[in-house]
CSV table of C-alpha atoms in Angstrom, one decimal:
chain,number,residue,atom,x,y,z
A,1,UNK,CA,-28.5,13.3,9.2
A,2,UNK,CA,-26.7,15.7,11.6
A,3,UNK,CA,-25.0,18.9,9.8
A,4,UNK,CA,-22.5,20.8,11.7
A,5,UNK,CA,-20.8,23.9,10.1
A,6,UNK,CA,-18.5,25.9,12.4
A,7,UNK,CA,-15.8,29.1,11.3
A,8,UNK,CA,-13.2,29.2,12.9
A,9,UNK,CA,-9.5,28.3,13.2
A,10,UNK,CA,-9.0,24.2,13.7
A,11,UNK,CA,-7.0,24.3,16.6
A,12,UNK,CA,-9.6,25.9,19.1
A,13,UNK,CA,-13.2,24.5,17.2
A,14,UNK,CA,-11.2,20.6,17.4
A,15,UNK,CA,-11.2,21.6,21.3
A,16,UNK,CA,-15.6,21.9,21.6
A,17,UNK,CA,-15.7,18.7,20.7
A,18,UNK,CA,-16.2,15.1,22.8
A,19,UNK,CA,-13.5,12.7,23.0
A,20,UNK,CA,-14.7,9.6,21.5
A,21,UNK,CA,-17.1,11.2,19.7
A,22,UNK,CA,-15.9,11.1,16.0
A,23,UNK,CA,-17.0,8.3,13.8
A,24,UNK,CA,-13.6,8.9,10.7
A,25,UNK,CA,-11.8,12.4,10.1
A,26,UNK,CA,-11.9,13.0,5.8
A,27,UNK,CA,-9.9,16.7,4.8
A,28,UNK,CA,-7.7,18.2,2.4
A,29,UNK,CA,-5.6,20.5,4.4
A,30,UNK,CA,-3.4,22.4,3.2
A,31,UNK,CA,-0.2,21.5,1.0
A,32,UNK,CA,2.4,23.9,2.1
A,33,UNK,CA,3.9,24.2,-1.5
A,34,UNK,CA,5.9,27.2,-0.3
A,35,UNK,CA,9.9,26.7,-0.3
A,36,UNK,CA,10.9,24.3,1.2
A,37,UNK,CA,11.9,25.3,4.9
A,38,UNK,CA,15.2,23.7,7.4
A,39,UNK,CA,13.8,20.4,8.7
A,40,UNK,CA,16.1,20.2,11.0
A,41,UNK,CA,14.2,23.9,12.5
A,42,UNK,CA,10.6,22.3,11.6
A,43,UNK,CA,11.7,18.4,13.8
A,44,UNK,CA,13.1,20.7,16.6
A,45,UNK,CA,10.0,22.0,17.3
A,46,UNK,CA,7.7,18.8,16.6
A,47,UNK,CA,9.2,16.7,18.8
A,48,UNK,CA,9.1,20.0,21.3
A,49,UNK,CA,5.9,19.5,21.1
A,50,UNK,CA,5.4,23.2,19.2
A,51,UNK,CA,4.6,24.3,15.9
A,52,UNK,CA,6.3,25.5,12.6
A,53,UNK,CA,4.5,28.5,11.1
A,54,UNK,CA,6.2,29.1,8.1
A,55,UNK,CA,6.3,32.1,6.5
A,56,UNK,CA,5.2,32.9,2.9
A,57,UNK,CA,2.9,31.8,1.3
A,58,UNK,CA,2.4,28.6,-0.7
A,59,UNK,CA,0.0,27.4,-3.5
A,60,UNK,CA,-1.3,30.1,-6.0
A,61,UNK,CA,-0.2,32.0,-3.2
A,62,UNK,CA,-2.3,31.5,-1.1
A,63,UNK,CA,-1.2,32.1,2.9
A,64,UNK,CA,-3.1,29.2,4.8
A,65,UNK,CA,-1.4,26.8,2.2
A,66,UNK,CA,2.7,27.4,3.1
A,67,UNK,CA,2.9,25.1,5.5
A,68,UNK,CA,1.0,21.1,6.5
A,69,UNK,CA,-0.3,21.5,9.6
A,70,UNK,CA,1.5,20.5,12.3
A,71,UNK,CA,1.2,17.2,15.4
A,72,UNK,CA,-1.2,19.7,17.1
A,73,UNK,CA,-3.3,20.0,15.0
A,74,UNK,CA,-3.7,16.2,14.8
A,75,UNK,CA,-3.3,15.3,18.0
A,76,UNK,CA,-6.5,17.3,18.8
A,77,UNK,CA,-7.8,14.9,16.0
A,78,UNK,CA,-6.7,12.1,17.6
A,79,UNK,CA,-8.4,12.4,20.5
A,80,UNK,CA,-11.9,13.3,19.2
A,81,UNK,CA,-11.5,9.6,17.5
A,82,UNK,CA,-13.2,7.0,18.6
A,83,UNK,CA,-10.7,3.9,18.7
A,84,UNK,CA,-9.4,2.9,15.6
A,85,UNK,CA,-11.7,5.0,13.4
A,86,UNK,CA,-10.0,6.5,10.0
A,87,UNK,CA,-7.9,9.3,8.8
A,88,UNK,CA,-7.8,10.3,5.6
A,89,UNK,CA,-5.4,12.9,4.3
A,90,UNK,CA,-4.3,14.3,1.2
A,91,UNK,CA,-1.2,14.7,0.9
A,92,UNK,CA,0.2,16.9,-2.1
A,93,UNK,CA,3.9,14.3,-3.8
A,94,UNK,CA,5.5,17.0,-3.1
A,95,UNK,CA,5.2,17.3,1.3
A,96,UNK,CA,3.6,14.4,1.7
A,97,UNK,CA,6.4,12.4,4.4
A,98,UNK,CA,6.2,16.0,6.4
A,99,UNK,CA,2.4,15.6,6.5
A,100,UNK,CA,2.2,11.4,6.5
A,101,UNK,CA,5.0,12.3,10.2
A,102,UNK,CA,3.2,15.1,11.3
A,103,UNK,CA,0.3,12.8,12.2
A,104,UNK,CA,2.2,9.5,13.4
A,105,UNK,CA,3.8,12.7,16.0
A,106,UNK,CA,0.4,13.1,16.2
A,107,UNK,CA,0.3,9.3,17.2
A,108,UNK,CA,-1.7,7.6,14.2
A,109,UNK,CA,-0.6,4.5,12.6
A,110,UNK,CA,0.4,4.8,9.2
A,111,UNK,CA,-1.9,1.8,7.3
A,112,UNK,CA,-1.5,2.9,4.0
A,113,UNK,CA,-1.5,5.5,1.0
A,114,UNK,CA,-4.2,5.3,-2.1
A,115,UNK,CA,-2.9,6.9,-4.8
A,116,UNK,CA,-5.3,9.1,-6.7
A,117,UNK,CA,-4.5,9.6,-10.6
A,118,UNK,CA,-5.8,12.2,-12.5
A,119,UNK,CA,-4.6,13.7,-15.9
A,120,UNK,CA,-6.5,17.3,-15.4
A,121,UNK,CA,-3.1,18.8,-13.8
A,122,UNK,CA,-0.8,21.2,-15.4
A,123,UNK,CA,2.8,21.4,-14.8
A,124,UNK,CA,4.4,24.3,-12.6
A,125,UNK,CA,7.8,24.8,-14.3
A,126,UNK,CA,10.8,28.0,-15.0
A,127,UNK,CA,11.1,27.5,-18.4
A,128,UNK,CA,14.9,27.9,-18.8
A,129,UNK,CA,15.7,28.9,-22.1
A,130,UNK,CA,12.7,31.4,-21.2
A,131,UNK,CA,13.9,32.6,-18.3
A,132,UNK,CA,17.7,33.0,-19.8
A,133,UNK,CA,15.9,34.8,-23.6
A,134,UNK,CA,14.2,37.3,-21.0
A,135,UNK,CA,17.4,37.9,-18.8
A,136,UNK,CA,19.8,39.0,-22.1
A,137,UNK,CA,17.5,42.1,-22.6
A,138,UNK,CA,17.4,43.3,-18.8
A,139,UNK,CA,20.5,45.7,-18.7
A,140,UNK,CA,23.5,45.2,-16.9
A,141,UNK,CA,22.3,41.7,-18.1
A,142,UNK,CA,24.7,39.7,-15.7
A,143,UNK,CA,22.7,36.6,-13.6
A,144,UNK,CA,24.7,36.8,-10.0
A,145,UNK,CA,25.4,33.1,-8.6
A,146,UNK,CA,24.8,32.8,-4.9
A,147,UNK,CA,28.5,33.1,-3.9
A,148,UNK,CA,28.2,36.6,-5.9
A,149,UNK,CA,29.9,35.9,-8.8
A,150,UNK,CA,28.2,37.6,-11.7
A,151,UNK,CA,27.8,35.3,-15.3
A,152,UNK,CA,26.6,37.2,-18.3
A,153,UNK,CA,24.1,35.6,-20.5
A,154,UNK,CA,24.6,34.6,-24.4
A,155,UNK,CA,22.7,33.5,-26.6
A,156,UNK,CA,24.6,30.3,-26.7
A,157,UNK,CA,22.9,30.2,-23.4
A,158,UNK,CA,19.2,30.6,-23.5
A,159,UNK,CA,20.3,27.6,-26.7
A,160,UNK,CA,21.5,25.0,-24.3
A,161,UNK,CA,19.0,25.2,-22.0
A,162,UNK,CA,16.3,25.3,-24.3
A,163,UNK,CA,13.2,22.7,-23.3
A,164,UNK,CA,14.6,22.9,-20.0
A,165,UNK,CA,11.8,23.0,-16.7
A,166,UNK,CA,12.2,22.6,-12.9
A,167,UNK,CA,8.6,20.5,-12.1
A,168,UNK,CA,6.3,17.4,-13.6
A,169,UNK,CA,3.4,17.6,-14.2
A,170,UNK,CA,1.1,16.4,-11.6
A,171,UNK,CA,-0.9,13.8,-12.3
A,172,UNK,CA,-1.6,12.1,-8.4
A,173,UNK,CA,-2.4,13.1,-5.0
A,174,UNK,CA,-1.9,10.7,-2.5
A,175,UNK,CA,-3.9,9.9,-0.1
A,176,UNK,CA,-2.7,9.4,3.8
A,177,UNK,CA,-5.0,5.8,5.4
A,178,UNK,CA,-4.0,6.2,9.3
A,179,UNK,CA,-5.8,5.0,12.3
A,180,UNK,CA,-6.4,6.0,15.6
A,181,UNK,CA,-4.9,2.9,18.0
A,182,UNK,CA,-6.8,0.5,20.5
A,183,UNK,CA,-6.5,-2.3,22.6
A,184,UNK,CA,-7.6,-5.5,21.7
A,185,UNK,CA,-8.5,-7.2,18.8
A,186,UNK,CA,-10.1,-5.3,15.6
A,187,UNK,CA,-13.0,-8.2,16.3
A,188,UNK,CA,-14.1,-6.5,20.0
A,189,UNK,CA,-13.2,-2.9,19.1
A,190,UNK,CA,-15.5,-2.2,16.3
A,191,UNK,CA,-18.1,-4.6,18.5
A,192,UNK,CA,-17.7,-1.5,21.1
A,193,UNK,CA,-17.1,1.9,19.3
A,194,UNK,CA,-17.5,0.2,15.8
A,195,UNK,CA,-14.9,1.7,14.1
A,196,UNK,CA,-11.8,0.1,13.0
A,197,UNK,CA,-12.6,-1.9,10.0
A,198,UNK,CA,-13.4,-0.8,6.4
A,199,UNK,CA,-16.7,-1.1,4.4
A,200,UNK,CA,-15.1,-3.7,1.7
A,201,UNK,CA,-19.2,-4.5,0.6
A,202,UNK,CA,-20.2,-0.7,0.1
A,203,UNK,CA,-16.2,0.6,-1.9
A,204,UNK,CA,-16.6,-1.9,-4.5
A,205,UNK,CA,-15.5,-1.5,-8.2
A,206,UNK,CA,-18.2,-1.7,-10.4
A,207,UNK,CA,-21.0,0.4,-10.8
A,208,UNK,CA,-23.7,-2.8,-11.1
A,209,UNK,CA,-24.6,-5.5,-9.5
A,210,UNK,CA,-25.3,-8.4,-11.8
A,211,UNK,CA,-27.3,-11.1,-11.6
A,212,UNK,CA,-24.5,-15.1,-12.5
A,213,UNK,CA,-26.4,-17.3,-14.4
A,214,UNK,CA,-26.1,-21.1,-13.7
A,215,UNK,CA,-23.8,-22.9,-16.3
A,216,UNK,CA,-25.2,-25.8,-18.7
A,217,UNK,CA,-21.9,-27.4,-18.3
A,218,UNK,CA,-22.0,-28.2,-14.2
A,219,UNK,CA,-24.9,-28.3,-13.2
A,220,UNK,CA,-25.6,-26.7,-9.6
A,221,UNK,CA,-22.8,-24.7,-10.7
A,222,UNK,CA,-21.5,-21.5,-11.8
A,223,UNK,CA,-20.9,-20.1,-15.2
A,224,UNK,CA,-18.8,-16.7,-13.7
A,225,UNK,CA,-19.3,-15.5,-17.0
A,226,UNK,CA,-19.5,-11.5,-16.8
A,227,UNK,CA,-20.2,-9.3,-19.9
A,228,UNK,CA,-19.2,-6.0,-20.0
A,229,UNK,CA,-22.4,-5.2,-20.5
A,230,UNK,CA,-24.0,-7.1,-17.5
A,231,UNK,CA,-26.4,-9.8,-17.4
A,232,UNK,CA,-30.2,-9.9,-17.8
A,233,UNK,CA,-31.4,-9.5,-13.9
A,234,UNK,CA,-33.8,-11.9,-15.2
A,235,UNK,CA,-31.4,-14.7,-14.6
A,236,UNK,CA,-31.4,-17.6,-12.8
A,237,UNK,CA,-28.1,-17.3,-10.1
A,238,UNK,CA,-26.6,-15.2,-7.3
A,239,UNK,CA,-26.0,-11.6,-7.2
A,240,UNK,CA,-21.9,-11.1,-7.9
A,241,UNK,CA,-20.8,-7.9,-7.0
A,242,UNK,CA,-18.7,-5.5,-8.1
A,243,UNK,CA,-14.1,-5.7,-7.4
A,244,UNK,CA,-12.6,-5.6,-4.3
A,245,UNK,CA,-11.5,-1.9,-3.8
A,246,UNK,CA,-7.7,-0.9,-4.0
A,247,UNK,CA,-4.7,1.7,-3.1
A,248,UNK,CA,-5.9,2.9,-6.1
A,249,UNK,CA,-8.4,5.1,-8.5
A,250,UNK,CA,-8.2,7.6,-10.8
A,251,UNK,CA,-10.8,10.1,-12.7
A,252,UNK,CA,-11.6,7.6,-16.1
A,253,UNK,CA,-9.9,11.1,-18.3
A,254,UNK,CA,-9.1,9.6,-21.2
A,255,UNK,CA,-5.1,10.9,-20.8
A,256,UNK,CA,-5.0,8.4,-17.5
A,257,UNK,CA,-7.3,5.3,-19.0
A,258,UNK,CA,-4.9,6.1,-22.4
A,259,UNK,CA,-1.8,4.5,-19.4
A,260,UNK,CA,-3.4,0.7,-19.2
A,261,UNK,CA,-3.8,-1.6,-21.3
A,262,UNK,CA,-6.8,-3.9,-22.3
A,263,UNK,CA,-6.8,-6.5,-20.9
A,264,UNK,CA,-9.1,-10.4,-20.1
A,265,UNK,CA,-10.4,-12.1,-17.6
A,266,UNK,CA,-11.4,-15.7,-17.9
A,267,UNK,CA,-13.4,-15.9,-14.9
A,268,UNK,CA,-11.6,-19.6,-15.2
A,269,UNK,CA,-10.1,-20.3,-11.7
A,270,UNK,CA,-9.8,-23.8,-9.8
A,271,UNK,CA,-12.1,-24.3,-6.7
A,272,UNK,CA,-9.0,-25.2,-4.9
A,273,UNK,CA,-8.0,-21.1,-5.7
A,274,UNK,CA,-10.9,-19.6,-5.7
A,275,UNK,CA,-11.5,-21.4,-1.5
A,276,UNK,CA,-7.4,-20.4,-1.1
A,277,UNK,CA,-6.8,-18.1,1.6
A,278,UNK,CA,-4.0,-15.4,2.6
A,279,UNK,CA,-2.6,-15.7,6.5
A,280,UNK,CA,-6.1,-16.8,7.0
A,281,UNK,CA,-7.9,-14.6,5.3
A,282,UNK,CA,-9.8,-15.7,2.5
A,283,UNK,CA,-9.9,-14.7,-1.4
A,284,UNK,CA,-14.2,-14.7,-0.7
A,285,UNK,CA,-15.8,-12.5,1.4
A,286,UNK,CA,-20.0,-13.2,1.7
A,287,UNK,CA,-19.6,-15.0,-1.6
A,288,UNK,CA,-18.8,-12.3,-3.1
A,289,UNK,CA,-16.4,-13.7,-5.7
A,290,UNK,CA,-15.2,-10.6,-7.3
A,291,UNK,CA,-12.1,-12.3,-8.8
A,292,UNK,CA,-14.2,-14.5,-10.7
A,293,UNK,CA,-15.5,-11.4,-13.4
A,294,UNK,CA,-15.3,-13.1,-17.7
A,295,UNK,CA,-15.1,-9.3,-18.9
A,296,UNK,CA,-12.3,-7.4,-21.3
A,297,UNK,CA,-11.2,-3.7,-22.1
A,298,UNK,CA,-8.7,-1.4,-19.6
A,299,UNK,CA,-7.4,-2.2,-17.3
A,300,UNK,CA,-8.4,0.5,-15.1
A,301,UNK,CA,-12.4,-0.9,-14.8
A,302,UNK,CA,-10.3,-3.1,-11.3
A,303,UNK,CA,-10.2,0.8,-9.9
A,304,UNK,CA,-12.6,3.2,-8.9
A,305,UNK,CA,-13.2,5.6,-10.9
A,306,UNK,CA,-14.1,9.4,-9.3
A,307,UNK,CA,-15.3,11.3,-12.7
A,308,UNK,CA,-15.5,14.4,-11.8
A,309,UNK,CA,-18.6,16.4,-12.9
A,310,UNK,CA,-18.1,20.0,-14.6
A,311,UNK,CA,-21.4,21.5,-12.5
A,312,UNK,CA,-19.7,19.7,-9.4
A,313,UNK,CA,-17.3,22.2,-7.1
A,314,UNK,CA,-20.3,25.0,-8.7
A,315,UNK,CA,-23.4,22.7,-7.1
A,316,UNK,CA,-26.2,25.2,-5.8
A,317,UNK,CA,-24.6,27.9,-5.8
A,318,UNK,CA,-26.5,30.1,-7.8
A,319,UNK,CA,-29.4,29.1,-6.2
A,320,UNK,CA,-28.3,30.4,-3.1
A,321,UNK,CA,-26.8,33.5,-3.8
A,322,UNK,CA,-27.4,35.8,-6.9
A,323,UNK,CA,-23.7,36.9,-6.1
A,324,UNK,CA,-21.5,33.7,-5.5
A,325,UNK,CA,-22.2,31.4,-9.0
A,326,UNK,CA,-18.9,29.9,-8.8
A,327,UNK,CA,-16.4,28.3,-6.2
A,328,UNK,CA,-12.9,29.8,-6.7
A,329,UNK,CA,-10.7,27.4,-4.0
A,330,UNK,CA,-8.3,26.2,-5.7
A,331,UNK,CA,-8.6,22.5,-4.4
A,332,UNK,CA,-12.0,20.9,-5.3
A,333,UNK,CA,-11.8,18.0,-5.0
A,334,UNK,CA,-14.0,15.5,-6.2
A,335,UNK,CA,-17.6,15.1,-5.2
A,336,UNK,CA,-17.9,11.2,-5.4
A,337,UNK,CA,-15.1,10.9,-4.4
A,338,UNK,CA,-15.0,12.4,-1.8
A,339,UNK,CA,-18.0,9.6,-1.0
A,340,UNK,CA,-16.6,7.0,-1.9
A,341,UNK,CA,-13.8,7.0,1.1
A,342,UNK,CA,-16.7,8.1,3.2
A,343,UNK,CA,-18.3,4.6,2.4
A,344,UNK,CA,-14.6,3.0,2.7
A,345,UNK,CA,-14.4,4.3,6.3
A,346,UNK,CA,-17.1,5.6,7.9
A,347,UNK,CA,-20.1,3.0,10.1
A,348,UNK,CA,-23.5,3.0,9.5
A,349,UNK,CA,-25.3,6.8,10.5
A,350,UNK,CA,-21.7,8.0,11.9
A,351,UNK,CA,-19.7,10.7,12.3
A,352,UNK,CA,-17.7,12.6,9.2
A,353,UNK,CA,-15.2,15.3,10.3
A,354,UNK,CA,-13.0,17.4,8.6
A,355,UNK,CA,-10.6,19.7,10.1
A,356,UNK,CA,-10.3,22.1,6.5
A,357,UNK,CA,-13.2,21.9,5.3
A,358,UNK,CA,-12.2,23.9,2.3
A,359,UNK,CA,-15.7,24.9,-0.2
A,360,UNK,CA,-17.3,22.2,1.9
A,361,UNK,CA,-17.3,19.3,-0.6
A,362,UNK,CA,-16.4,16.4,2.6
A,363,UNK,CA,-19.4,17.4,3.8
A,364,UNK,CA,-21.6,18.1,0.3
A,365,UNK,CA,-20.7,14.2,0.9
A,366,UNK,CA,-21.4,13.2,3.9
A,367,UNK,CA,-25.0,14.2,3.0
A,368,UNK,CA,-26.1,11.9,-0.4
A,369,UNK,CA,-23.9,9.3,2.0
A,370,UNK,CA,-26.3,9.8,4.3
A,371,UNK,CA,-24.0,10.7,7.4
A,372,UNK,CA,-22.9,12.9,10.0
A,373,UNK,CA,-21.0,15.7,9.6
A,374,UNK,CA,-18.3,18.5,11.2
A,375,UNK,CA,-16.6,21.1,9.1
A,376,UNK,CA,-13.8,23.0,10.2
A,377,UNK,CA,-12.9,26.9,7.8
A,378,UNK,CA,-11.0,29.7,8.3
A,379,UNK,CA,-12.0,31.4,5.7
A,380,UNK,CA,-14.9,33.8,5.5
A,381,UNK,CA,-15.7,32.8,2.1
A,382,UNK,CA,-15.0,29.4,1.5
A,383,UNK,CA,-17.1,28.8,5.2
A,384,UNK,CA,-20.1,30.7,3.0
A,385,UNK,CA,-19.5,28.9,-0.4
A,386,UNK,CA,-19.3,25.6,1.4
A,387,UNK,CA,-22.7,26.6,3.7
A,388,UNK,CA,-24.3,26.7,0.5
A,389,UNK,CA,-23.0,24.0,-1.4
A,390,UNK,CA,-24.4,21.3,1.1
A,391,UNK,CA,-26.9,23.5,1.6
A,392,UNK,CA,-28.0,23.2,-1.7
A,393,UNK,CA,-27.3,18.9,-1.7
A,394,UNK,CA,-29.6,18.7,1.3
A,395,UNK,CA,-32.5,20.7,-0.1
A,396,UNK,CA,-32.4,18.8,-3.0
A,397,UNK,CA,-31.9,15.1,-1.4
A,398,UNK,CA,-34.2,15.7,1.8
A,399,UNK,CA,-36.1,18.3,1.4
A,400,UNK,CA,-38.7,19.4,4.8
């Protein structure tokens, strides 16, 4: 395993990597949650090959989060990525269109969008009633309009606007699924470069692979009777893997699970239905019958659950440093989620690049999944935290 952590601006660092040398890019770049720019000006810069420089600060006042990365970064990413290699990039729901536009302009093709749903978000809203109450206590009690007129707020104004806000509670983040174009067929590209496809069997939904006993009613057939608790491992039959991964995943929190109804799968599809194909693609894949469960429970079981452990973000810091024991990064992603994404788009033994490493969750996931990793981070404090988190996991799993 080769871990290469680089401190500096990714625009400069990417030039040091050989072209077509990286198998996948998995990253969580700045979301640009600041004041909306003039899009005509932004697109004019982008179409002319320049990056738009946004003045101001982003999430929690962080200047590095003032705007999404422009096409220049993604063009460099495209150059170092192997043909057919996938780019997975998180974005905020408000600026997803900006992020994917820059990725498209760089030459990537957008393949899909994975939706990560969670229950831990909190609303960042402006309470109108409270704001008017505050204005009433200011002298002179006037609120200027944009046109220059003045309005004197009253207690009735505060009452009328009580309960009004300016934003919804954030509960999801979209992940852009893009791919570097290639010539020829995907089969030819996979055989030549090892990239272009997704590892479905490595990312199936379900933590167990359970035995499926033969049916007593159909000699030689399969009962396809999967229980929630699983079948005994000494049963006679074949292995049945988890369900097909979807472009939707969640964090398993109570808030999210309560959104899903209860359902029962009977697994009684006909043989003709099981052998059916859609546009030449068989419903069965290497005898993994992911549609054949007979179980019940929350519909959430159909989707990957990236449970975030409380110790995940700080793990290793207290062991590696006497002064830095907590991870202050504002947007730490669950390592389990990043590991699932790593398995999805990275070939065995492949190299993962994260040009916006932050506190190192992608690198930590790469170590867990046994991939090579290249991480880039410009902030010295976050870089040091990422180095400690990744080193701790390396020492834990691969002690020298």
